[in-house]
Coordinates of C-alpha atoms and ligand atoms in Angstrom, one line a residue:
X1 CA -29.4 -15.0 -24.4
X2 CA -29.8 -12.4 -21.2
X3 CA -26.2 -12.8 -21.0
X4 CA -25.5 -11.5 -24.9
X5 CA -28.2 -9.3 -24.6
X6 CA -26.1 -7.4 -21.6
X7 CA -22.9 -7.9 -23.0
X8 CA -24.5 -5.8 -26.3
X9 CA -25.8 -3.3 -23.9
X10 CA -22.2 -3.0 -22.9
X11 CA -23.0 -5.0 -19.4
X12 CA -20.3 -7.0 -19.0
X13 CA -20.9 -9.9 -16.2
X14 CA -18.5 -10.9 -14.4
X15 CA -18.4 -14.0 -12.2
X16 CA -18.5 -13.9 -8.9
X17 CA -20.3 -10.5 -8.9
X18 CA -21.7 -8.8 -5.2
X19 CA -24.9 -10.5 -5.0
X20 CA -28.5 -8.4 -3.3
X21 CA -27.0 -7.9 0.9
X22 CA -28.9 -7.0 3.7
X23 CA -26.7 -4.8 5.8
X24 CA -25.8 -6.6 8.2
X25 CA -25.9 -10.0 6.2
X26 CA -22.3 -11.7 6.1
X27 CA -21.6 -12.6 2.2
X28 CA -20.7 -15.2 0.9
X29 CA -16.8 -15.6 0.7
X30 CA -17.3 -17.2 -2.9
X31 CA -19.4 -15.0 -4.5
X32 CA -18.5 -11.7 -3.1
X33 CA -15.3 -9.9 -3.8
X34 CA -13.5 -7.7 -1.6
X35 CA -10.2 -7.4 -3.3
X36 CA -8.2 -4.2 -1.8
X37 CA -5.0 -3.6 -4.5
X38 CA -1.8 -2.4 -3.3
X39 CA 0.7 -1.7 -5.9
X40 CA 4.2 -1.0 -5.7
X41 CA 6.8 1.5 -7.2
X42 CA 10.7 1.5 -6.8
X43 CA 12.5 4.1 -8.5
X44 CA 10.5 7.0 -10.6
X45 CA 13.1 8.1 -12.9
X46 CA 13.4 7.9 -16.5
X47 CA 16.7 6.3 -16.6
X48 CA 15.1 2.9 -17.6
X49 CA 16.0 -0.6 -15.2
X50 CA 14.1 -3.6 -14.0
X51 CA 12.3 -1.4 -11.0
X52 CA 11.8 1.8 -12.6
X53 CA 8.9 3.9 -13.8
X54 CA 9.1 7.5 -15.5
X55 CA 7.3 10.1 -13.7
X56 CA 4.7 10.0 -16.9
X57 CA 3.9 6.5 -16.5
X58 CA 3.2 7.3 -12.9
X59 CA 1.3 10.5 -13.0
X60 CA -0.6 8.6 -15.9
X61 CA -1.2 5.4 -14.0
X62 CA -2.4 8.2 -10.9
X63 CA -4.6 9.2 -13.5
X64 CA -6.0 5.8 -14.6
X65 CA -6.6 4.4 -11.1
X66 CA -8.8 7.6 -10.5
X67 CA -10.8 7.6 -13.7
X68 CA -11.8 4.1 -12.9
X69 CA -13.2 5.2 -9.5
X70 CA -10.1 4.7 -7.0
X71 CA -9.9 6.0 -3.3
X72 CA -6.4 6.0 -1.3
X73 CA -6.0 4.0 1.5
X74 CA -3.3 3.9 3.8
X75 CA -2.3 0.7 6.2
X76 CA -3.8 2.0 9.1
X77 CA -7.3 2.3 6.9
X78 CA -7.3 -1.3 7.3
X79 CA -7.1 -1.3 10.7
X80 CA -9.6 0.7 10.7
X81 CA -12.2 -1.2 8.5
X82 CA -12.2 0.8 5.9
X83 CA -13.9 3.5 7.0
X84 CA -12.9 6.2 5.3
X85 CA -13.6 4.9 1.6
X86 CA -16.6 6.2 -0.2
X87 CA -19.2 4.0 -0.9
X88 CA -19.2 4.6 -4.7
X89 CA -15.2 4.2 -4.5
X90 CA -13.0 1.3 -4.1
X91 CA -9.8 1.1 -2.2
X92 CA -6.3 1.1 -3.6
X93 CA -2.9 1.7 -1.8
X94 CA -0.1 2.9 -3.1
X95 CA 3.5 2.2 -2.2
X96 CA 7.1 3.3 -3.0
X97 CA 9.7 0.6 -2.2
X98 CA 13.5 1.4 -0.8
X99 CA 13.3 5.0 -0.5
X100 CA 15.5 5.8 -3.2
X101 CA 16.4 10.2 -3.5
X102 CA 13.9 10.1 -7.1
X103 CA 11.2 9.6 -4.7
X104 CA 11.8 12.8 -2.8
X105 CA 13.9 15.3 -4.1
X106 CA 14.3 18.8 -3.8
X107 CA 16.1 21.1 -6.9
X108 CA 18.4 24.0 -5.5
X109 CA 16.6 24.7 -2.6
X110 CA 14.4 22.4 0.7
X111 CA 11.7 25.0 -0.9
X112 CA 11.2 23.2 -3.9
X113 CA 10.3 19.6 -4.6
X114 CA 11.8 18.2 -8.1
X115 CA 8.5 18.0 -10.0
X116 CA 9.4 14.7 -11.2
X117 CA 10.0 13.1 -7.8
X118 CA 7.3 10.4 -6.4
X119 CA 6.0 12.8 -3.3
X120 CA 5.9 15.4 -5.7
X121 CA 3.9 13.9 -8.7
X122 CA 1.3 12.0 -6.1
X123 CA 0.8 15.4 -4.0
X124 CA 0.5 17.6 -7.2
X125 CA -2.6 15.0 -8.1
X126 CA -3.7 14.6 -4.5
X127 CA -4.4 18.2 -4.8
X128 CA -5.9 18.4 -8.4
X129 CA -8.4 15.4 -7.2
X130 CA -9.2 15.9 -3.4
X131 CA -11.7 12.9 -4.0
X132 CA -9.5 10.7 -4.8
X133 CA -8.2 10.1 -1.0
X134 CA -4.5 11.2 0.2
X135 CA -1.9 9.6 0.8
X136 CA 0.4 6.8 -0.3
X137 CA 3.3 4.6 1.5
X138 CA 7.0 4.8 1.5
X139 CA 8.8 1.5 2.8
X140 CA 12.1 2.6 3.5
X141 CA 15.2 0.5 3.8
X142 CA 18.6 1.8 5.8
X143 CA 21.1 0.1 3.3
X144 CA 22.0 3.4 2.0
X145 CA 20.8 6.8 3.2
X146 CA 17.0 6.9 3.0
X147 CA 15.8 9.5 0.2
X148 CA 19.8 10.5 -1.1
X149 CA 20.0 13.0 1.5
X150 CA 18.3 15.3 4.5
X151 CA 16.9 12.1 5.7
X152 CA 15.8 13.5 8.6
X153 CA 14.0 16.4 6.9
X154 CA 12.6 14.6 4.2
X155 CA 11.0 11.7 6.6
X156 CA 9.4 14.4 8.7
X157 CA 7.9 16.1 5.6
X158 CA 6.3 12.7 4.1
X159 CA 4.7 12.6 7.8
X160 CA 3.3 16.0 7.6
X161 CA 2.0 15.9 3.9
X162 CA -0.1 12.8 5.5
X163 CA 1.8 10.2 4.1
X164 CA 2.9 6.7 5.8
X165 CA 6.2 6.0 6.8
X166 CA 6.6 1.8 6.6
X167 CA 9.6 -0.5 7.5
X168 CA 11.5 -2.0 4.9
X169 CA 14.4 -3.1 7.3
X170 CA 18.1 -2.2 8.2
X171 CA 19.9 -3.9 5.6
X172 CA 17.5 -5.1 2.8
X173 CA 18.1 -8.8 3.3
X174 CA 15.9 -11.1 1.3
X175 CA 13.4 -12.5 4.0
X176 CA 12.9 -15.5 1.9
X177 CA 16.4 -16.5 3.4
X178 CA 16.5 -15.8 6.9
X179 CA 15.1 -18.0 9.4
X180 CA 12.0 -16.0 11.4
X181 CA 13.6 -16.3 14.9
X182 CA 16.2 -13.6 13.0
X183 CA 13.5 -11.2 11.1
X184 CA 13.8 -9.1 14.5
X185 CA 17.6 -7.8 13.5
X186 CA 16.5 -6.1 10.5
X187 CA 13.1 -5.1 12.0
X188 CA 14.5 -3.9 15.5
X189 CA 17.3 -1.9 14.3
X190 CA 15.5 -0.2 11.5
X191 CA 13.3 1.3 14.1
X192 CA 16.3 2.5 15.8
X193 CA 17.2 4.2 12.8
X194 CA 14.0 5.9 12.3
X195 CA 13.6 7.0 16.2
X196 CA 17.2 8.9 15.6
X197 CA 15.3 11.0 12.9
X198 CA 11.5 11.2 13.8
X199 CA 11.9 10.7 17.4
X200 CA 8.1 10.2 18.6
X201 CA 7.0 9.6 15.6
X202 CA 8.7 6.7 15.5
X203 CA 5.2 5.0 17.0
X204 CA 3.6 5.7 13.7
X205 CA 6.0 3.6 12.0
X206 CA 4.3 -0.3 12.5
X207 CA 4.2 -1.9 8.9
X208 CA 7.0 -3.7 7.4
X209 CA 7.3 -4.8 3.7
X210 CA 9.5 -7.7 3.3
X211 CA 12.7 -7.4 1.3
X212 CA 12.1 -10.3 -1.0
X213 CA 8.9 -9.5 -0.8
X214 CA 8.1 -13.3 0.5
X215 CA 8.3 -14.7 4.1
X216 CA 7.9 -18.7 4.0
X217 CA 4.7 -20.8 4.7
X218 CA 4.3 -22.8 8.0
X219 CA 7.4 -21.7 9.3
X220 CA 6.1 -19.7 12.0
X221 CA 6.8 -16.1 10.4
X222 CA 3.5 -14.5 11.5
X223 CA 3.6 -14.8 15.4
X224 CA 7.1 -14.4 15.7
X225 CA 6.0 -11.1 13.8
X226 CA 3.1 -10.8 15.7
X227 CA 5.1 -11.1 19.5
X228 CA 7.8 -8.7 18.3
X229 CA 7.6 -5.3 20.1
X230 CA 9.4 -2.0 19.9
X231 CA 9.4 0.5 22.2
X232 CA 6.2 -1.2 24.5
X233 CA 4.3 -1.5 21.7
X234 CA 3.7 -4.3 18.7
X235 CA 6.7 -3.7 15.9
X236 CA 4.7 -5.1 12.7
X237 CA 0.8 -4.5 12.9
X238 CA 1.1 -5.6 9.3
X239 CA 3.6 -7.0 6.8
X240 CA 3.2 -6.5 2.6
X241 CA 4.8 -9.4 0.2
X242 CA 5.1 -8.8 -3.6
X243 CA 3.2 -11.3 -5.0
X244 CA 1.1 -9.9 -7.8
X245 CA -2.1 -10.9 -6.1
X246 CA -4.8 -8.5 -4.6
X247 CA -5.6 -9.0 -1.0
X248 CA -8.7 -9.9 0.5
X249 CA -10.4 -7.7 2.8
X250 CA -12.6 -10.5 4.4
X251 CA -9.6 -13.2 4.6
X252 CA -7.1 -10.5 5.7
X253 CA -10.0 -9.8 8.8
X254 CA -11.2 -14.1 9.2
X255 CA -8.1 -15.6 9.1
X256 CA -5.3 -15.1 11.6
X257 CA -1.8 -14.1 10.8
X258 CA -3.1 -12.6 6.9
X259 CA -2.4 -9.1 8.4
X260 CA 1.5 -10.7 8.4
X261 CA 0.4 -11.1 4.1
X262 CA -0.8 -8.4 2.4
X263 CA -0.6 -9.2 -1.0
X264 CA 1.4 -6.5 -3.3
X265 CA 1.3 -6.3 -7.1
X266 CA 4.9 -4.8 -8.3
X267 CA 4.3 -2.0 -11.1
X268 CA 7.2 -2.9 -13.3
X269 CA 5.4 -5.9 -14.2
X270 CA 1.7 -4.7 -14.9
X271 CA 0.0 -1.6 -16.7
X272 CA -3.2 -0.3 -15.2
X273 CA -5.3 -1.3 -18.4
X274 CA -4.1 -5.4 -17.1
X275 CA -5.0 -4.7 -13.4
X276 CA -8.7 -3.7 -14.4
X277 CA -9.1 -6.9 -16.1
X278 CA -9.0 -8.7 -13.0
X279 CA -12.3 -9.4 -11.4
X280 CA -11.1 -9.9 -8.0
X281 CA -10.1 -5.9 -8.5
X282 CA -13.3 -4.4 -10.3
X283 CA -16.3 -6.4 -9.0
X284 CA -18.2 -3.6 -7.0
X285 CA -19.5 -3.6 -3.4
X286 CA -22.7 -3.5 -2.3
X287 CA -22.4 -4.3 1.2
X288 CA -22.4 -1.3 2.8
X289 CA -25.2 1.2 2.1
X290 CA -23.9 4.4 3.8
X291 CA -20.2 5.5 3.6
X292 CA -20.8 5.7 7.7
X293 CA -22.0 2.4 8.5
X294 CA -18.9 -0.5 9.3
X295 CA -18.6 -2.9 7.0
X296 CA -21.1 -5.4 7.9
X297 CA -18.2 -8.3 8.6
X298 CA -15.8 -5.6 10.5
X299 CA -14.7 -7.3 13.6
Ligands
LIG301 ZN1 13.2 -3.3 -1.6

């Protein structure tokens, strides 16, 4: 009867909702969610194919995801804990897969960004919606030359609009079908690639997103990730699969080698209106009381 009663005051419960937390109280893994969506794009175009969006659908979807209280996170946000989301907001990354030119073109001139291109459509409603975080991820792939042309240019200017730069290997081989002890030659040399055009900035570069968008179970994927190094320094912090799942922000932190599968939901497949449906993606958090405190279960 309470349960009607709520549902006619258009309270809709949903299971597994954030129960009463004292800060500092660890919650329960069953009953609390702390889903963290990343979605993926491929080519925003409006020639139609199986990985395309039109650059409506996405400044609608940019739209959608803010109306229903959205903040942009990048990879190193979760490194960080999350810090930087509002408490009133929930995290959502955003990512472009491939590096195709529709994501970042330019018309006659480098002045002028094609208004349909992906940078150009997310940084027009960055700036119409400062609240609604900046920044989204490209996972570029060295198949073909990253972003049609001015590579070099172009992968500087992503950096300095505050943009990520991620990893999405040298060749674009499915990762479902090489053995781990050989993810390192389309890791390692993708890297190379990038230091020829960003230099230093080649350090920022640490996430990969599998081409395939799987690795395999129990094979040993995540420390031979995990031990690879570039440069002196770790080569993969993190690795995204497309799975259509949402990630778990308390599994990704209490369970080793997660970091190594960050779940990804792939755009061509789902609307906005589906996503919201899920639970795991709307149930609010009441953990933390003050958008300055940690997270009460950050490490
Ligand atoms: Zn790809």
């Amino acid at each position: 009867m309470t349960a009607l009663l709520l549902i006619l005051a258009g309270f809709v419960p949903v299971v597994g909702s954030a129960p009463e937390l004292e800060y500092g109280a660890v919650p329960e893994f069953s009953d609390y969610a702390s889903g963290i969506p990343v979605v993926t794009y491929h080519h925003i175009t409006n020639i139609q194919s199986k990985y395309s969006a039109t650059p409506y659908r996405l400044r609608s979807d940019l739209q959608q995801f803010y109306d229903a209280g959205f903040f942009l996170i990048l990879p190193s946000d979760i490194e960080d804990g999350l810090r930087r989301v509002p408490m009133n907001r929930r995290p959502l990354m955003i990512t472009f897969d491939d590096g195709w030119e529709d994501n970042f073109r330019y018309t006659d001139s480098e002045e002028h960004l094609d208004p349909d291109c992906a940078v150009a459509i997310v940084n027009s409603f960055i700036e119409e919606h400062p609240d609604f975080g900046r920044g989204v991820v490209f996972f570029i792939s060295w198949d073909k030359v990253p972003f049609g042309n001015n590579t070099e240019e172009k992968l500087n200017a992503v950096l300095d609009m505050g943009h990520c730069i991620g990893n999405h290997s040298a060749d674009h081989l499915s990762f479902t079908r090489l053995p781990p002890s050989r993810y390192w030659e389309q890791i390692i040399p993708a890297l190379n690639s990038f230091h020829r055009k960003l230099g230093l900035r080649t350090s920022q570069i640490n996430v990969v997103a599998y081409p395939g968008g799987q690795i395999p179970r129990n094979s040993g994927a995540e420390s031979t990730l995990a031990a690879m190094e570039y440069d002196g320094r770790p080569a993969v912090l993190q690795g995204y699969l497309v799975d259509g799942a949402v990630g778990n922000f308390r599994r990704l932190y209490e369970t080793q080698g997660n970091e190594y599968r960050i779940s990804r939901i792939d755009m061509a497949l789902y609307s906005v209106p589906s996503l919201l449906g899920w639970s795991n993606i709307m149930v609010k958090s009441e953990a933390r009381p003050n958008l300055h405190d940690d997270l009460p279960w950050r490490p």
